[in-house]
Amino acid sequence: MTEQNSSTSKIIEIRPKVVFQAVENRYQAQNTEFTVNIPSSAIGGLTLLESAILVSFVKLISPAAIFEFGTYMGATTLLFARNSSDSTEIITIDIDPNTTATQENISEADYLNDGNANDEHLRDIFAKHGAIYINRAERHLREKVTQLYQDSTTIDPQQQNFLKRFQLIFIDGGHDFETVRSDTENALNMAADDAIIVWHDFRSQIHDDVTRFLDGFSQTHEIVHVAHTMLAFMLIGSTREILN
Ligand SMILES: C[S@@+](CC[C@H](N)C(=O)[O-])C[C@H]1O[C@@H](n2cnc3c(N)ncnc32)[C@H](O)[C@@H]1O
């Protein structure tokens, strides 16, 4: 995949209710509920609105397999596990804690204002504490989840049996341009014929590279941003029909 830069973004914006209406249309005779943890007070997680959008995608496409780039505390991994069918498998990847040098000198001012420092800080938290939300979950939920400890840029989709395997892919790992580009390239190969790829941190105040990458990527792929969130997504195959 070549690097794409453009000052003119072709990203389409929709309101969250467009996604919620699709869920209402799909499940007209029943309530559609979901279970979510009280949001963490730590940085790096999703808002409740973002969680609702992701679960809506799960409800709309009933994915057999979900892949998450960036496990962190495992809050979104657990969200997927709790709100998908019993047979859904969830694979989530984060760096190997044993190979991560702990950075003791990142100040709060740095990690709140600088994207690279923020990424380092989150890698640190993951290396020190692991995916606490997954670890604390009930056994039947933990059993749906496979945690990989690997730099996502070293994924080999063919060798790891990931090709065309996932109906829902969430890209929320490293936020530098090269990692987002690599994760996206892998995601395109790992996506099933009918799939949704979702990126987090689009239009984030500190992770400019995600926005820059997606603005360029939107020149050749239809990317949709959900207003009032940092989620952007791409519909592949028959999932293109879900919002109609
Ligand atoms: C924003 S957090 C993920 C949040 C999580 N998806 C959630 O919703 O709760 C980003 C995570 O990506 C991980 N990460 C950063 N660079 C990575 C890389 N190259 N490979 C794998 N994981 C990476 C960090 O260790 C961190 O835990």
Tab-separated table of C-alpha atoms and ligand atoms in Angstrom:
chain	number	residue	atom	x	y	z
A	1	MET	CA	0.000	0.000	0.000
A	2	THR	CA	1.429	3.347	-0.945
A	3	GLU	CA	1.447	6.337	1.354
A	4	GLN	CA	-1.434	8.614	0.504
A	5	ASN	CA	-1.583	12.219	1.539
A	6	SER	CA	-4.230	14.680	0.625
A	7	SER	CA	-5.365	17.984	1.950
A	8	THR	CA	-8.918	17.206	0.805
A	9	SER	CA	-10.523	14.514	2.861
A	10	LYS	CA	-13.316	12.513	1.236
A	11	ILE	CA	-14.511	11.171	4.559
A	12	ILE	CA	-18.281	11.200	4.943
A	13	GLU	CA	-19.757	12.130	8.320
A	14	ILE	CA	-22.905	10.558	9.744
A	15	ARG	CA	-24.704	11.111	13.021
A	16	PRO	CA	-24.662	8.295	15.605
A	17	LYS	CA	-28.410	7.886	15.214
A	18	VAL	CA	-27.923	6.591	11.668
A	19	VAL	CA	-26.242	3.527	13.172
A	20	PHE	CA	-28.802	3.235	15.973
A	21	GLN	CA	-31.668	3.469	13.466
A	22	ALA	CA	-30.159	0.557	11.563
A	23	VAL	CA	-30.246	-1.493	14.778
A	24	GLU	CA	-33.869	-0.445	15.406
A	25	ASN	CA	-34.847	-1.452	11.879
A	26	ARG	CA	-33.108	-4.787	12.215
A	27	TYR	CA	-34.606	-5.664	15.620
A	28	GLN	CA	-38.041	-4.071	15.380
A	29	ALA	CA	-39.845	-6.432	17.730
A	30	GLN	CA	-37.338	-6.470	20.558
A	31	ASN	CA	-35.224	-4.300	22.792
A	32	THR	CA	-31.560	-4.282	21.887
A	33	GLU	CA	-29.523	-3.960	25.039
A	34	PHE	CA	-25.834	-4.122	25.773
A	35	THR	CA	-23.608	-4.493	28.796
A	36	VAL	CA	-20.704	-2.158	29.370
A	37	ASN	CA	-18.300	-1.564	32.204
A	38	ILE	CA	-18.379	1.828	33.910
A	39	PRO	CA	-15.755	3.710	31.834
A	40	SER	CA	-12.237	3.619	33.205
A	41	SER	CA	-10.898	6.821	34.765
A	42	ALA	CA	-7.580	6.096	32.990
A	43	ILE	CA	-6.804	7.568	29.572
A	44	GLY	CA	-6.875	5.468	26.417
A	45	GLY	CA	-10.350	3.950	26.501
A	46	LEU	CA	-13.561	4.480	24.574
A	47	THR	CA	-16.473	6.748	25.420
A	48	LEU	CA	-19.892	5.251	26.079
A	49	LEU	CA	-21.107	6.555	22.717
A	50	GLU	CA	-18.184	4.878	20.942
A	51	SER	CA	-18.900	1.643	22.816
A	52	ALA	CA	-22.545	1.825	21.721
A	53	ILE	CA	-21.515	2.253	18.082
A	54	LEU	CA	-19.151	-0.727	18.208
A	55	VAL	CA	-21.784	-2.945	19.837
A	56	SER	CA	-24.294	-1.779	17.221
A	57	PHE	CA	-21.938	-3.115	14.548
A	58	VAL	CA	-21.753	-6.413	16.437
A	59	LYS	CA	-25.557	-6.578	16.573
A	60	LEU	CA	-25.874	-5.690	12.886
A	61	ILE	CA	-23.410	-8.220	11.468
A	62	SER	CA	-23.166	-10.947	14.176
A	63	PRO	CA	-19.460	-11.496	13.531
A	64	ALA	CA	-18.056	-15.011	13.831
A	65	ALA	CA	-14.619	-13.544	14.493
A	66	ILE	CA	-13.393	-10.143	15.700
A	67	PHE	CA	-9.812	-8.820	15.650
A	68	GLU	CA	-8.636	-5.913	17.815
A	69	PHE	CA	-5.362	-4.050	17.278
A	70	GLY	CA	-4.385	-2.690	20.729
A	71	THR	CA	-5.705	-4.616	23.744
A	72	TYR	CA	-4.581	-2.152	26.464
A	73	MET	CA	-6.679	-2.858	29.577
A	74	GLY	CA	-9.013	-5.104	27.597
A	75	ALA	CA	-12.123	-2.998	28.184
A	76	THR	CA	-13.190	-3.098	24.532
A	77	THR	CA	-12.157	-6.727	24.191
A	78	LEU	CA	-14.527	-7.476	27.071
A	79	LEU	CA	-17.213	-5.284	25.485
A	80	PHE	CA	-16.983	-7.448	22.366
A	81	ALA	CA	-16.964	-10.669	24.393
A	82	ARG	CA	-20.019	-9.694	26.455
A	83	ASN	CA	-22.125	-8.435	23.585
A	84	SER	CA	-21.475	-11.029	20.890
A	85	SER	CA	-22.779	-14.560	20.464
A	86	ASP	CA	-21.305	-17.361	22.581
A	87	SER	CA	-19.478	-18.735	19.550
A	88	THR	CA	-17.785	-15.466	18.506
A	89	GLU	CA	-14.015	-15.658	18.746
A	90	ILE	CA	-12.088	-12.514	19.601
A	91	ILE	CA	-8.389	-12.111	18.930
A	92	THR	CA	-6.668	-9.081	20.394
A	93	ILE	CA	-3.046	-8.068	19.938
A	94	ASP	CA	-0.709	-5.908	22.002
A	95	ILE	CA	3.013	-5.656	22.441
A	96	ASP	CA	4.962	-8.315	24.338
A	97	PRO	CA	5.319	-6.877	27.886
A	98	ASN	CA	8.618	-8.736	28.300
A	99	THR	CA	10.233	-6.863	25.443
A	100	THR	CA	8.992	-3.407	26.426
A	101	ALA	CA	11.437	-1.117	28.165
A	102	THR	CA	9.580	0.743	30.880
A	103	GLN	CA	9.633	4.519	30.427
A	104	GLU	CA	9.627	6.088	33.882
A	105	ASN	CA	10.231	9.636	32.708
A	106	ILE	CA	7.123	10.506	30.697
A	107	SER	CA	5.389	13.416	32.378
A	108	GLU	CA	1.614	13.822	32.399
A	109	ALA	CA	1.996	17.028	30.378
A	110	ASP	CA	3.883	15.055	27.734
A	111	TYR	CA	1.535	12.109	27.412
A	112	LEU	CA	-1.557	14.316	27.360
A	113	ASN	CA	-0.198	16.534	24.599
A	114	ASP	CA	2.154	14.481	22.471
A	115	GLY	CA	0.954	11.493	20.442
A	116	ASN	CA	4.214	9.546	20.613
A	117	ALA	CA	4.574	10.092	24.368
A	118	ASN	CA	0.942	9.043	24.769
A	119	ASP	CA	1.571	5.806	22.859
A	120	GLU	CA	4.666	5.104	24.980
A	121	HIS	CA	2.667	5.708	28.143
A	122	LEU	CA	-0.127	3.318	27.103
A	123	ARG	CA	2.424	0.654	26.115
A	124	ASP	CA	3.902	1.096	29.581
A	125	ILE	CA	0.565	0.676	31.324
A	126	PHE	CA	-0.129	-2.449	29.304
A	127	ALA	CA	3.331	-3.877	30.046
A	128	LYS	CA	2.938	-3.235	33.779
A	129	HIS	CA	-0.678	-4.234	34.385
A	130	GLY	CA	-1.851	-6.315	31.414
A	131	ALA	CA	-5.447	-6.605	30.254
A	132	ILE	CA	-7.096	-6.278	33.651
A	133	TYR	CA	-10.661	-6.225	32.316
A	134	ILE	CA	-10.149	-9.554	30.568
A	135	ASN	CA	-8.356	-11.063	33.548
A	136	ARG	CA	-11.213	-10.150	35.894
A	137	ALA	CA	-13.966	-11.405	33.569
A	138	GLU	CA	-15.967	-14.611	33.986
A	139	ARG	CA	-14.421	-17.725	32.556
A	140	HIS	CA	-16.901	-18.158	29.668
A	141	LEU	CA	-15.978	-14.648	28.448
A	142	ARG	CA	-12.239	-15.160	28.868
A	143	GLU	CA	-12.551	-18.337	26.838
A	144	LYS	CA	-13.847	-16.376	23.850
A	145	VAL	CA	-10.686	-14.253	23.816
A	146	THR	CA	-7.207	-15.041	22.510
A	147	GLN	CA	-4.532	-12.528	23.480
A	148	LEU	CA	-1.506	-12.194	21.217
A	149	TYR	CA	1.664	-10.565	22.517
A	150	GLN	CA	3.284	-9.320	19.332
A	151	ASP	CA	4.140	-6.055	17.642
A	152	SER	CA	1.217	-5.688	15.220
A	153	THR	CA	3.516	-4.493	12.441
A	154	THR	CA	5.082	-7.978	12.392
A	155	ILE	CA	1.792	-9.800	11.740
A	156	ASP	CA	1.959	-12.264	8.875
A	157	PRO	CA	-1.726	-12.820	8.005
A	158	GLN	CA	-1.064	-15.834	5.827
A	159	GLN	CA	1.291	-17.604	8.197
A	160	GLN	CA	-0.917	-16.820	11.211
A	161	ASN	CA	-4.039	-18.064	9.440
A	162	PHE	CA	-5.728	-14.645	9.530
A	163	LEU	CA	-6.495	-14.194	5.829
A	164	LYS	CA	-10.173	-13.231	5.233
A	165	ARG	CA	-11.053	-14.530	8.691
A	166	PHE	CA	-12.600	-11.556	10.535
A	167	GLN	CA	-15.969	-9.869	10.085
A	168	LEU	CA	-15.142	-7.024	12.466
A	169	ILE	CA	-11.708	-5.445	12.875
A	170	PHE	CA	-10.955	-2.645	15.324
A	171	ILE	CA	-7.733	-0.686	14.741
A	172	ASP	CA	-6.633	1.001	17.961
A	173	GLY	CA	-2.971	0.061	18.501
A	174	GLY	CA	0.029	2.276	17.784
A	175	HIS	CA	-1.074	5.667	16.451
A	176	ASP	CA	1.991	6.721	14.441
A	177	PHE	CA	1.492	6.907	10.672
A	178	GLU	CA	3.540	3.820	9.826
A	179	THR	CA	1.788	1.610	12.392
A	180	VAL	CA	-1.684	2.774	11.323
A	181	ARG	CA	-0.721	2.189	7.678
A	182	SER	CA	0.618	-1.297	8.457
A	183	ASP	CA	-2.352	-2.250	10.663
A	184	THR	CA	-4.723	-1.084	7.930
A	185	GLU	CA	-2.908	-3.059	5.259
A	186	ASN	CA	-3.070	-6.176	7.420
A	187	ALA	CA	-6.712	-5.506	8.276
A	188	LEU	CA	-7.621	-5.363	4.579
A	189	ASN	CA	-6.078	-8.811	4.110
A	190	MET	CA	-7.615	-10.188	7.294
A	191	ALA	CA	-11.142	-8.906	6.600
A	192	ALA	CA	-13.710	-11.452	5.457
A	193	ASP	CA	-15.580	-10.761	2.204
A	194	ASP	CA	-18.318	-9.148	4.303
A	195	ALA	CA	-16.715	-7.134	7.080
A	196	ILE	CA	-16.394	-3.813	8.867
A	197	ILE	CA	-13.059	-2.187	9.672
A	198	VAL	CA	-13.191	0.490	12.388
A	199	TRP	CA	-10.442	2.926	13.363
A	200	HIS	CA	-10.241	4.788	16.655
A	201	ASP	CA	-8.650	8.226	17.212
A	202	PHE	CA	-9.785	9.812	13.965
A	203	ARG	CA	-9.628	13.579	14.586
A	204	SER	CA	-7.997	12.978	17.968
A	205	GLN	CA	-6.372	16.132	19.324
A	206	ILE	CA	-3.027	14.387	19.759
A	207	HIS	CA	-2.893	11.489	17.284
A	208	ASP	CA	-2.747	13.581	14.089
A	209	ASP	CA	-1.291	10.679	12.122
A	210	VAL	CA	-4.525	8.671	12.309
A	211	THR	CA	-6.455	11.566	10.788
A	212	ARG	CA	-3.744	12.229	8.197
A	213	PHE	CA	-3.647	8.570	7.215
A	214	LEU	CA	-7.431	8.235	6.931
A	215	ASP	CA	-7.835	11.493	5.029
A	216	GLY	CA	-5.386	10.108	2.454
A	217	PHE	CA	-6.929	6.616	2.513
A	218	SER	CA	-10.363	8.151	1.861
A	219	GLN	CA	-9.199	9.132	-1.631
A	220	THR	CA	-9.494	5.488	-2.677
A	221	HIS	CA	-11.739	3.897	-0.017
A	222	GLU	CA	-15.138	4.996	1.301
A	223	ILE	CA	-14.547	5.972	4.916
A	224	VAL	CA	-17.302	7.161	7.227
A	225	HIS	CA	-16.834	9.162	10.437
A	226	VAL	CA	-19.389	8.974	13.239
A	227	ALA	CA	-19.937	12.521	14.532
A	228	HIS	CA	-19.234	13.163	18.229
A	229	THR	CA	-16.860	10.184	18.293
A	230	MET	CA	-13.309	9.407	17.192
A	231	LEU	CA	-14.554	6.395	15.208
A	232	ALA	CA	-14.212	6.038	11.456
A	233	PHE	CA	-15.219	2.912	9.588
A	234	MET	CA	-15.260	1.165	6.243
A	235	LEU	CA	-17.959	-1.267	5.080
A	236	ILE	CA	-16.890	-4.200	2.913
A	237	GLY	CA	-19.107	-6.489	0.787
A	238	SER	CA	-22.679	-7.018	1.987
A	239	THR	CA	-22.126	-4.906	5.128
A	240	ARG	CA	-22.490	-1.913	2.769
A	241	GLU	CA	-26.230	-2.513	3.055
A	242	ILE	CA	-26.473	-2.259	6.854
A	243	LEU	CA	-27.074	1.490	7.032
A	244	ASN	CA	-29.594	1.638	4.170
B	1	LIG	C1	-5.400	3.147	22.907
B	1	LIG	S1	-4.766	1.668	23.552
B	1	LIG	C2	-5.973	0.468	23.063
B	1	LIG	C3	-7.296	0.660	23.741
B	1	LIG	C4	-8.231	-0.505	23.593
B	1	LIG	N1	-8.434	-0.863	22.193
B	1	LIG	C5	-9.550	-0.133	24.223
B	1	LIG	O1	-10.473	0.230	23.484
B	1	LIG	O2	-9.659	-0.213	25.441
B	1	LIG	C6	-3.431	1.316	22.462
B	1	LIG	C7	-2.721	-0.006	22.763
B	1	LIG	O3	-1.963	-0.334	21.606
B	1	LIG	C8	-0.772	-0.952	22.004
B	1	LIG	N2	0.221	-0.827	20.935
B	1	LIG	C9	0.940	0.269	20.579
B	1	LIG	N3	1.759	-0.016	19.563
B	1	LIG	C10	1.537	-1.325	19.252
B	1	LIG	C11	2.093	-2.212	18.291
B	1	LIG	N4	3.029	-1.818	17.405
B	1	LIG	N5	1.661	-3.500	18.285
B	1	LIG	C12	0.710	-3.932	19.148
B	1	LIG	N6	0.150	-3.126	20.080
B	1	LIG	C13	0.563	-1.842	20.126
B	1	LIG	C14	-0.380	-0.233	23.298
B	1	LIG	O4	0.462	-1.061	24.091
B	1	LIG	C15	-1.749	0.044	23.941
B	1	LIG	O5	-2.051	-0.944	24.895
